[in-house]
XYZ file of C-alpha atoms in Angstrom:
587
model
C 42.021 27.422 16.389
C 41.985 27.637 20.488
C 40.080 25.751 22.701
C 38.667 27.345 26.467
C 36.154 26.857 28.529
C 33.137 28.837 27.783
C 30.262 29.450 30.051
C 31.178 26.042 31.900
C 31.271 24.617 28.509
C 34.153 23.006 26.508
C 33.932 25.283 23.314
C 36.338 24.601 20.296
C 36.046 28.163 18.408
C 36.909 28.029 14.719
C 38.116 31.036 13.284
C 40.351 29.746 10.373
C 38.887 31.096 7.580
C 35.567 32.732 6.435
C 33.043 29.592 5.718
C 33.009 28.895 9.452
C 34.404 31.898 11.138
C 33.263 32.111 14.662
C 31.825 28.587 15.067
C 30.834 27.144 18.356
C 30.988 23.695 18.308
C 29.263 22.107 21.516
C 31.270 19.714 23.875
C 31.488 15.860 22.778
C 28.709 14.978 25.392
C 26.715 17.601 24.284
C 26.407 16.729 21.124
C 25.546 13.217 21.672
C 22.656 14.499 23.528
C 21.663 16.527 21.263
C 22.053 13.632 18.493
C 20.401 11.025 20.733
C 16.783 11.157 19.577
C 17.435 11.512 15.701
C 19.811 9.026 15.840
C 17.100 6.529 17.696
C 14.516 7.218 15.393
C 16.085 7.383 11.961
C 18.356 4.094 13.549
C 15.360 2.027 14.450
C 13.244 3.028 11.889
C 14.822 4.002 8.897
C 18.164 2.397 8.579
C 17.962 -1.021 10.076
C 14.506 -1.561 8.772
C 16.729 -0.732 4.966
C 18.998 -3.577 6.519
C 16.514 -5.631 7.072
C 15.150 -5.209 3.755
C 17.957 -6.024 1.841
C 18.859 -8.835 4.668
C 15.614 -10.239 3.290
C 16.260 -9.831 -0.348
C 18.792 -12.469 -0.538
C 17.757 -15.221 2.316
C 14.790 -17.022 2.733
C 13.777 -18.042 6.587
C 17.819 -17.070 7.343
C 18.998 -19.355 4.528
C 21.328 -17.620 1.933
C 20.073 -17.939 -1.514
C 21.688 -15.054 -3.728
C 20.089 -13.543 -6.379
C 16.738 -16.032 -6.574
C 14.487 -13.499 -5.345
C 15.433 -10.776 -7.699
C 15.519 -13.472 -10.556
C 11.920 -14.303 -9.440
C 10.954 -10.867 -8.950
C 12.166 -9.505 -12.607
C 10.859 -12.737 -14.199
C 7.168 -12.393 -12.558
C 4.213 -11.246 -15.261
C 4.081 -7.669 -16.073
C 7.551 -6.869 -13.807
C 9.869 -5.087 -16.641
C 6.880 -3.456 -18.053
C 6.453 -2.024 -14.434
C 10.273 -1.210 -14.057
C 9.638 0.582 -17.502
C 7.249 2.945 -16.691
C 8.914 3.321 -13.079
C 12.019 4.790 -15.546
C 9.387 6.860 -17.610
C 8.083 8.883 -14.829
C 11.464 9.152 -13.046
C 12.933 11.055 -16.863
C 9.837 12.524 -18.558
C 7.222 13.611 -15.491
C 10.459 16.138 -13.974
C 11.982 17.082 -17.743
C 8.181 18.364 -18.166
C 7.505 19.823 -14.862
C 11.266 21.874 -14.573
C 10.725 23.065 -18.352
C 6.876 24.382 -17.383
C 7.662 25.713 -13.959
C 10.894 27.853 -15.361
C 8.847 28.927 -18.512
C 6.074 30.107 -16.231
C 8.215 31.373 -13.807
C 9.353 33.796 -16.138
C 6.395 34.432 -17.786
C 4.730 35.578 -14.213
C 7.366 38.126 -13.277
C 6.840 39.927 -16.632
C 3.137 39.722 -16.784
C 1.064 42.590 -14.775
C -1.239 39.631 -13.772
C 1.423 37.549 -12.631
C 0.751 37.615 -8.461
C -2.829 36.088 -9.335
C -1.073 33.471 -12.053
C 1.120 32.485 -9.612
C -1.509 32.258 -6.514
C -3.579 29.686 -9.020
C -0.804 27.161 -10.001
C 0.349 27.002 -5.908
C -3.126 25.694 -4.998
C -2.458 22.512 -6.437
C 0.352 22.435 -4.762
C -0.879 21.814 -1.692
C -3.813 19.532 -2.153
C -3.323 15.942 -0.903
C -2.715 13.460 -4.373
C -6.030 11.569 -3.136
C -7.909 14.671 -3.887
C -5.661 15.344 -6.871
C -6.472 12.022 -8.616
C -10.284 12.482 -7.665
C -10.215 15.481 -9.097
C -9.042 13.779 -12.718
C -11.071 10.988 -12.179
C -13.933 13.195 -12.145
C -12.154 14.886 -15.073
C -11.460 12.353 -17.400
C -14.191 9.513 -16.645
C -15.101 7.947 -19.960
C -19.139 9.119 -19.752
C -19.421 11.975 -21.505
C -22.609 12.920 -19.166
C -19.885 13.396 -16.233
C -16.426 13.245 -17.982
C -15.853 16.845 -19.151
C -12.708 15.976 -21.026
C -14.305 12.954 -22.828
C -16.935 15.127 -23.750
C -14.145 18.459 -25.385
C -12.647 15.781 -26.240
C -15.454 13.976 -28.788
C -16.764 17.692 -29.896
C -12.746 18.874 -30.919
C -12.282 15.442 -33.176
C -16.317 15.269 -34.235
C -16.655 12.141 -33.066
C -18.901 10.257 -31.361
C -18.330 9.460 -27.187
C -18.103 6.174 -27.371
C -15.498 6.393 -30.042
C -13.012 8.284 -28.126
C -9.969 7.033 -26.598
C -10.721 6.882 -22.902
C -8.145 8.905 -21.104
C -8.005 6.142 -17.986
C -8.250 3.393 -20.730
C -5.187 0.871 -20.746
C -3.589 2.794 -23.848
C -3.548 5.848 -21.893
C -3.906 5.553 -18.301
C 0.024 6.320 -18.215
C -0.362 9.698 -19.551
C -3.352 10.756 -17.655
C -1.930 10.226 -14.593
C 1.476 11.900 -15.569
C -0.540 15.085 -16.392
C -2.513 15.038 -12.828
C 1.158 15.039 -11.598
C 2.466 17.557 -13.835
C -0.322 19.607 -12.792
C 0.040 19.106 -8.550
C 3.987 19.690 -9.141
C 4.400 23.015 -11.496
C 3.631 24.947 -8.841
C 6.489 24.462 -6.656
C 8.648 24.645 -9.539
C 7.580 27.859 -10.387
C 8.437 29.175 -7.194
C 11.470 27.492 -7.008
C 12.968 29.049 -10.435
C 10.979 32.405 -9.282
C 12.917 32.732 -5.962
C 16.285 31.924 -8.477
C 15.183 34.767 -11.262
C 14.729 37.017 -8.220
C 18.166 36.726 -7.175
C 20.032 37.203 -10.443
C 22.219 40.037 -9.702
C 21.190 43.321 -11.763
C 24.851 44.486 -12.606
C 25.351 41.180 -14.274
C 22.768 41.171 -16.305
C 23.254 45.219 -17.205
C 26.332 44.044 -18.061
C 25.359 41.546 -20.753
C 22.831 44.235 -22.319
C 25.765 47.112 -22.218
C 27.922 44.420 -24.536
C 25.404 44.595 -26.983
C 23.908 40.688 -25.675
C 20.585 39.292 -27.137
C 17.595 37.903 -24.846
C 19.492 34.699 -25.629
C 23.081 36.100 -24.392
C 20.802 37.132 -20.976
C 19.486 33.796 -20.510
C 22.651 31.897 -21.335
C 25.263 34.522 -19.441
C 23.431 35.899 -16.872
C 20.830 33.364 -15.421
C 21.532 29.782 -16.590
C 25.646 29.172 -16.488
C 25.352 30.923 -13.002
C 22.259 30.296 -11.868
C 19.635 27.936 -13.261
C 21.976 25.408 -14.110
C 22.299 24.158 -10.567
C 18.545 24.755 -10.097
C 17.351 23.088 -12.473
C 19.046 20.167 -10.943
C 17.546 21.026 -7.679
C 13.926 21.155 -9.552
C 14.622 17.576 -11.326
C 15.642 15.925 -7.838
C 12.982 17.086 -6.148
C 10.294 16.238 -8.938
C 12.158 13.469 -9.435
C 12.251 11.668 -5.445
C 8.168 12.744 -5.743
C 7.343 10.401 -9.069
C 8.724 8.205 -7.021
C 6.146 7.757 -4.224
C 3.111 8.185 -6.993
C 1.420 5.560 -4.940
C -1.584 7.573 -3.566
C -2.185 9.003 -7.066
C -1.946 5.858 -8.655
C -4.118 4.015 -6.378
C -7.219 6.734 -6.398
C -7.125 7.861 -10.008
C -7.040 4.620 -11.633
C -9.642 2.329 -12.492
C -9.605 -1.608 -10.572
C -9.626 -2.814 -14.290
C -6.319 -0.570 -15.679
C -4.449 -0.354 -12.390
C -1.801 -3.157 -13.933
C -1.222 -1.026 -16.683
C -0.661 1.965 -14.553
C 1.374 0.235 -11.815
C 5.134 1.617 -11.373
C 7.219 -0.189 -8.381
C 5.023 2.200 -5.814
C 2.678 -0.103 -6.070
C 4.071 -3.275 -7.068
C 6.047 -3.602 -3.920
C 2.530 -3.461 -1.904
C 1.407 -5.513 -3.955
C 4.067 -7.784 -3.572
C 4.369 -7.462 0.264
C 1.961 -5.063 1.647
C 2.995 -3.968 5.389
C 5.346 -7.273 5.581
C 8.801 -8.931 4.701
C 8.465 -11.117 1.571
C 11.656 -11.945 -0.168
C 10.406 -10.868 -3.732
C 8.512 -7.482 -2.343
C 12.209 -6.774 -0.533
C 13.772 -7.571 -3.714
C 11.982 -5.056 -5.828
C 12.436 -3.033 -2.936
C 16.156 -2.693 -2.962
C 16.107 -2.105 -6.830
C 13.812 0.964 -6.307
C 15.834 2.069 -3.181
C 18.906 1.264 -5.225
C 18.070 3.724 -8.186
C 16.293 6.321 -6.120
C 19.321 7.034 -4.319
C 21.583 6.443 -7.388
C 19.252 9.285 -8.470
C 19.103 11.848 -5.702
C 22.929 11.574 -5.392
C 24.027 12.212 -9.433
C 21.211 15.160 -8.909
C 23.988 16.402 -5.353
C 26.854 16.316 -7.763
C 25.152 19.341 -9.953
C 24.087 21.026 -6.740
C 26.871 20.528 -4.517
C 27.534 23.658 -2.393
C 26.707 26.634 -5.132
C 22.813 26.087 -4.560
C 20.490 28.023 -3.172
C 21.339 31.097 -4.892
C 22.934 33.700 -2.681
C 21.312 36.220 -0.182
C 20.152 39.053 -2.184
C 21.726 42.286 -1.532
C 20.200 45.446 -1.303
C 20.684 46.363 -4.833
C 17.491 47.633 -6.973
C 15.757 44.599 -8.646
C 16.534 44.034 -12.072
C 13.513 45.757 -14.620
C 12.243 42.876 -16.809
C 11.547 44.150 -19.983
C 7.902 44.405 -21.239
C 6.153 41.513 -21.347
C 4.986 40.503 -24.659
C 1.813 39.312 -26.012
C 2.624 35.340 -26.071
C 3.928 35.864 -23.141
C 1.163 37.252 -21.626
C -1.066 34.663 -23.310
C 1.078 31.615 -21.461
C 0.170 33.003 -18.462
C -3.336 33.234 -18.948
C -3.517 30.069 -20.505
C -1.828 28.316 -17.766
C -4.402 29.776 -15.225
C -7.517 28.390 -16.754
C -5.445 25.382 -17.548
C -4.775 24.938 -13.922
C -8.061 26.417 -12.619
C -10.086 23.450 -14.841
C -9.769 20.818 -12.398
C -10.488 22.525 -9.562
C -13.837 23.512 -10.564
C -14.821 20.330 -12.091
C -14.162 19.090 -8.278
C -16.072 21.988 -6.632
C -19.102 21.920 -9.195
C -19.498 17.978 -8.865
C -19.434 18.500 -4.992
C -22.229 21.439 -5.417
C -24.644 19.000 -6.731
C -27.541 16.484 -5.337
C -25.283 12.813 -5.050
C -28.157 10.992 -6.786
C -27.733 13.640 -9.546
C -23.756 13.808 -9.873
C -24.005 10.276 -9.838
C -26.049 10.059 -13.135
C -26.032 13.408 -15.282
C -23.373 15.999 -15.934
C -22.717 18.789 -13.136
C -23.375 21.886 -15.709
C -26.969 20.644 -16.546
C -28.395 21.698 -13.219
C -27.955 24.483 -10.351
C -25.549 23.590 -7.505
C -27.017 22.704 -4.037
C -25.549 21.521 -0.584
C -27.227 18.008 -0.647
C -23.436 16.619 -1.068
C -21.988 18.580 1.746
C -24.717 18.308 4.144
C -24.463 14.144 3.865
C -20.962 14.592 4.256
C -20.965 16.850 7.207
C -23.965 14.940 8.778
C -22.200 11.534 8.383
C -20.350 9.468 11.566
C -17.404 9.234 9.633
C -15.747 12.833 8.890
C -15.080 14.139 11.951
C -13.676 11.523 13.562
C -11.138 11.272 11.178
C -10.739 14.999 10.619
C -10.281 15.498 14.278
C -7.504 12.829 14.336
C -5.672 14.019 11.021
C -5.304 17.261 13.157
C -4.179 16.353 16.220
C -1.859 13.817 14.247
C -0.012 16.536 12.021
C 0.553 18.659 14.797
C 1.803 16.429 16.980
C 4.170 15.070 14.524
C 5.034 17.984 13.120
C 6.251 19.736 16.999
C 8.212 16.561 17.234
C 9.829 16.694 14.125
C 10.766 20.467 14.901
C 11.779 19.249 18.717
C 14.722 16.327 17.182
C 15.355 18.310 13.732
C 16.504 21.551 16.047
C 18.628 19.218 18.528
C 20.402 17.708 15.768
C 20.745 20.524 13.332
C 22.651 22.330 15.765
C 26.225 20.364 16.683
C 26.134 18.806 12.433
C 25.387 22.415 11.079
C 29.300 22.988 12.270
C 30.871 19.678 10.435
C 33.186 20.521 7.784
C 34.785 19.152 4.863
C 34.075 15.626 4.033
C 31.772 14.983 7.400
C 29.969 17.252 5.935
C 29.735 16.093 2.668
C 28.992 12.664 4.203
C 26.088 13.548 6.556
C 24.414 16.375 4.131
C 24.790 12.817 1.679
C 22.949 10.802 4.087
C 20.264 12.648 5.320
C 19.709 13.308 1.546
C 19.431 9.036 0.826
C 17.300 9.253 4.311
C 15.058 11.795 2.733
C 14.272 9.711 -0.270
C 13.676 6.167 1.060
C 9.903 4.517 0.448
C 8.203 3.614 3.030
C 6.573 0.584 1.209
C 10.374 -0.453 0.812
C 10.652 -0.753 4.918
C 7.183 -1.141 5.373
C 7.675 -4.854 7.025
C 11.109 -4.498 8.664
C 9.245 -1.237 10.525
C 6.352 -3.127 11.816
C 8.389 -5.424 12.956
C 10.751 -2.726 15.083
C 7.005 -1.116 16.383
C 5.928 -4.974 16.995
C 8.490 -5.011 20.068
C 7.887 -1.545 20.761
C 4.013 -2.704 21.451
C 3.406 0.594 19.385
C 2.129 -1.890 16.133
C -1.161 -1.386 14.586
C -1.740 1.814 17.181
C -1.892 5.863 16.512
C 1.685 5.810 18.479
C 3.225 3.596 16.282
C 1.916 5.798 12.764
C 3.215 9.515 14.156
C 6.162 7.587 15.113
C 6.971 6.575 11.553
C 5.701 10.429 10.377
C 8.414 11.576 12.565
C 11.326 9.120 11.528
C 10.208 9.706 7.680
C 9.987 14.103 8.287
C 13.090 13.951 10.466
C 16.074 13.691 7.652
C 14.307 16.392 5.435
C 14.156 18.967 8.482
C 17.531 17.749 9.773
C 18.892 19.044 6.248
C 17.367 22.483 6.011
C 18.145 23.602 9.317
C 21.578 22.415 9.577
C 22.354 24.339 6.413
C 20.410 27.448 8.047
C 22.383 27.336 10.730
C 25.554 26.813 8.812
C 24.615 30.196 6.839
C 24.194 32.241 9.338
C 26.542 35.242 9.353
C 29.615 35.346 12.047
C 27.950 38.179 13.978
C 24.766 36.382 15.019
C 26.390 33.349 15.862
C 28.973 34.781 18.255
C 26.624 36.729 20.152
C 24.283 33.986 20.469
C 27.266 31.859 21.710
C 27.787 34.959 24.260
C 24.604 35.754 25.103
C 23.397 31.736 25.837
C 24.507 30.247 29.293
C 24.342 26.403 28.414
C 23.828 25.227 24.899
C 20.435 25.266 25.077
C 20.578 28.847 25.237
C 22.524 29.379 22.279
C 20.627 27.125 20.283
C 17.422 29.352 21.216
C 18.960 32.377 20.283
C 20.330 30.459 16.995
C 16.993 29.465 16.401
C 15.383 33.055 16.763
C 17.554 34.199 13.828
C 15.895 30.702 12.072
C 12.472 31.711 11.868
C 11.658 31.536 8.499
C 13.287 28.000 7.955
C 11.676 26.589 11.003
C 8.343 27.635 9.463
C 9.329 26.357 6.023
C 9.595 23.223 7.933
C 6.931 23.348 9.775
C 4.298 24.339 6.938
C 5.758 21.400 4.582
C 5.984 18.354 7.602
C 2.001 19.343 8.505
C 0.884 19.704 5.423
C 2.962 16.372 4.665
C 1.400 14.025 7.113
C -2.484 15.797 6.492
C -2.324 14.478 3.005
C -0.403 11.351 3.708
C -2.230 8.306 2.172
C 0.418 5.446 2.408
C 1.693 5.795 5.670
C -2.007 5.639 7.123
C -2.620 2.664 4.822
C 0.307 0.792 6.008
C 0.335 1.556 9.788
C -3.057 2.903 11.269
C -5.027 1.113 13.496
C -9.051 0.647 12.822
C -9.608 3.308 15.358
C -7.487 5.646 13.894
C -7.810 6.430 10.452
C -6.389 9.242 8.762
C -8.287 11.538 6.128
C -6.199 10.275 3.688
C -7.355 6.906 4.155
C -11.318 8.029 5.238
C -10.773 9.470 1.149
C -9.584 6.697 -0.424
C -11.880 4.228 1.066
C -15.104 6.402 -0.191
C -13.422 5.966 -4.113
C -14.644 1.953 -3.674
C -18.225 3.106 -4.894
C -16.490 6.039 -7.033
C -19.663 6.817 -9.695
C -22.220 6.232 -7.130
C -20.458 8.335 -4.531
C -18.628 10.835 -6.461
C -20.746 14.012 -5.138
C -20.320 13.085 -1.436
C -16.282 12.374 -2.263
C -16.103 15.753 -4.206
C -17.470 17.274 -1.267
C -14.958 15.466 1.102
C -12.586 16.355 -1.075
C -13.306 20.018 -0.740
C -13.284 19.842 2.988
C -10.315 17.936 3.156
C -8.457 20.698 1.283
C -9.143 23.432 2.889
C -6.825 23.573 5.708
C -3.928 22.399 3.700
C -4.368 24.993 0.668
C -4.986 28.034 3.443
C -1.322 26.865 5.164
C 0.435 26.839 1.862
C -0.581 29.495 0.051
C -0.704 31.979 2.974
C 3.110 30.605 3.973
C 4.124 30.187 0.526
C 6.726 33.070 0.658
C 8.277 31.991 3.289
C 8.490 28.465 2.606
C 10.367 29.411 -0.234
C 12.822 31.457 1.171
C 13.432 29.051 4.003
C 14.265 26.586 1.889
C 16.362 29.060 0.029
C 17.882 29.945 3.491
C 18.507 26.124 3.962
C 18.038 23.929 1.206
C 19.706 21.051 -0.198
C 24.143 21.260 0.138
């Protein structure tokens, strides 16, 4: 290792073996710089808010008094059945969703309509969880005249309506809501385990076959010890950290009268607290922060550095075999499966409101009475026009800091490494009903409180650790070559991270897709931090499920509208925000 002046720029240049051959680590000051904002925002907004939290967990107006909050918190009514069900969606909800999305997966690749399988289960993907629990409201209601499912549901087991089990009854509430989830989250799996299958190397699995190996041997010796082990792990975690923020689904799909019997610690903490510092709210707070982090780390130790799969060569694709008939069948089954929803929400919305309001959707033709109230009313635009400007604003910003800090940690090796690809991960993962108070506080003395400044700020602090992650890993792939000549070619550091950065493109969009797409179906940031006069379509949504029957065409229309932009963004960028992930994702 030598050190030298470089371009008027302290350079240590690392060239001690292959995993960081050709570094160019930037100058102490430097790096600071470039550290400075990320460091401010995830410092003032993330970490000593989690401080604060936990500060508040065991004192009461600064006096110590131990465990007495958590003893009150546990012993309140209906507390361990809430913990319970927390646990239930945190195991079964990403068991279900990994086994689906690899079983789909591989049904897609082998299927000749696969491309149009695959384009089906993404969509859902995409749409905010407001419009995701309309949509199974809508779905499941308990009148037969508008509940389709009620309705299959009474004709399947002969009975009569009013003696079937209401999906969003108290018995089964749970469930219903775990398969709305199940049904937004396949689709990322899929393309998760798709990206994986893709990359299995062909001699490997030739080899298997040449030994005289079954379908079984294949799966077993070819794909899952090297492969889908560690991405399967990778599919749990991520499944995993989303059950845990189930508030927005939670708080559309389910009934006023049921929501206790729904509620997982998403939703009892705002209960508990709302946007402020209670000491029983903080210390359910630190119990879910506690085991969501317990989580997402155990998930690291199966990932560690041996996921995302390698770069794939230019070797000839493996040929699947051809596909058979049940496998074919899944397929197809899983599209109309997956396509149901969506046009239970797009037939309510093409229908009269007094008439979706009162009859069933299929007993009359659709219309645009719905969509010209909603288009016509004060409200919409306003909102939709903010919701815009919002998400790409914050999502520039989060780019701007994620870029300056990705660069000087993407060189970091050994345990710093470990140690800040381990903290950005915990970052990643923290609620924001868990630091909901503490932050209002920090934006109180930053007069940014209860104002549009103050919400993108908290968008920005909350995208920041998850872009921080992918791109430094990007940049800590990239081959030797590009990195010296960028280092060459750039006078100051800012040109070398622009030419770093130009060889990042597909990450950076990654990014960029998933942070706008983020904070434009955002519910419970807006809920905890907007201002009267700036209310997010997230919010504008959930506020129109108040008068849900009465209202449902107009919502279903909303809905729609609200769903467009996001869906178009995702699906059209879906390649690439797979392989950018690929290209940088969790280490």
């Amino acid at each position: 290792m030598s050190r030298g002046p470089l371009l008027g720029e302290l350079a240590v240049l690392d060239d001690v073996g292959p995993p960081r051959r050709g570094r160019a680590y930037p100058a102490a000051g430097a790096s600071w710089v470039l550290l400075a904002p990320a460091v401010l925002l995830l410092g003032g907004l993330l970490a000593w808010p989690v401080l604060r939290t936990l500060q508040a967990s065991v004192t009461t107006d600064g006096r110590w008094v131990g465990a007495e909050h958590y003893r009150a918190a546990l012993a309140a009514p209906g507390t361990a059945a809430t913990v319970g069900r927390t646990v239930l969606w945190a195991l079964v909800v990403p068991s279900v969703v990994t086994v689906l999305g690899y079983l789909l997966a591989a049904a897609s690749r082998r299927s000749q309509e696969g491309r149009l399988v695959r384009l089906i289960l993404v969509v859902p993907t995409a749409l905010p969880l407001v419009v995701t629990g309309v949509t199974f409201r809508l779905l499941y209601d308990p009148d037969p005249q508008r509940g389709l499912a009620t309705l299959l549901l009474a004709r399947v087991t002969g009975r009569a309506p009013e003696q079937v089990p209401q999906l969003l009854g108290p018995e089964l509430v749970t469930v219903a809501l775990m398969s709305a989830f199940v049904w937004a989250w396949v689709g990322l799996a899929m393309l998760v385990f798709r990206a994986a299958l893709d990359t299995v190397p062909t001699g490997l699995v030739d080899a298997v076959r040449a030994f005289g190996g079954s379908r079984r041997d294949v799966l077993w010796d070819a794909q899952w010890r090297p492969l889908l082990l560690r991405t399967v792990a990778v599919v749990f975690a991520l499944v995993a950290v989303g059950t845990s923020r189930t508030f927005d689904l939670i708080l559309v799909m389910t009934p006023g009268s049921v929501r206790d019997e729904a509620a997982v610690l998403a939703l009892r903490v705002w209960q508990t607290s709302a946007a402020t510092t209670t000491g029983e709210g903080a210390a359910l707070g630190v119990i879910w922060l506690v085991a969501v982090a317990a989580g997402i780390l155990v998930a690291a130790l199966f990932v560690r550095q041996a996921w995302p799969p390698p770069r794939r060569s230019a070797a000839v694709a493996p040929v699947a075999p051809p596909p058979r008939r049940l496998v074919r069948l899944l397929a197809a089954g899983a599209a109309v499966a997956w396509l149901l929803p969506l046009g239970v929400l797009v037939a309510t919305s093409l229908q009269d409101p007094v008439h979706a309001a009162t009859e069933s959707w299929w007993s009359s033709p659709p219309d645009l009475d719905s969509y010209r109230a909603v288009l016509t009313g004060a409200e919409l635009w306003p909102s939709l026009g903010f919701t815009l400007v919002l998400a790409t604003l914050v999502t520039a910003a989060v780019l701007g800091v994620a870029l300056l800090a990705a660069y000087p940690l993407a060189w970091l090796t050994g345990p710093a490494a470990q140690v800040t690809g381990l903290a950005l991960m915990v970052a990643v993962v923290v609620p924001v009903q868990v630091i909901a108070g503490p932050v209002n506080e920090v934006l109180g003395v930053a007069l940014s409180s209860g104002t549009a400044r103050g919400l993108a700020l908290v968008h920005v602090a909350l995208g920041v650790p998850f872009a921080v992650l992918v791109l430094r890993n990007a940049f800590a792939d990239l081959p030797a070559e590009q990195v010296r000549a960028a280092r060459v070619g750039g006078r100051h550091w800012w040109g070398t991270l622009r030419r770093l950065a130009r060889h990042n493109r597909t990450p950076l969009l990654a990014v960029a897709v998933l942070e706008f797409v983020q904070v434009w179906n955002d519910l419970a940031v807006g809920l905890l931090f907007s201002s009267p006069d700036a209310t997010p379509l997230g919010l504008f949504l959930a506020g129109q499920t108040r008068g849900f029957v009465a209202g449902s065409g107009t919502l279903a229309a909303g809905s729609v509208l609200a769903s467009i932009l996001p869906v178009l963004v995702f699906v059209l960028a879906r390649r690439q925000v797979v392989a950018g992930l690929v290209a940088g994702g969790v280490r």
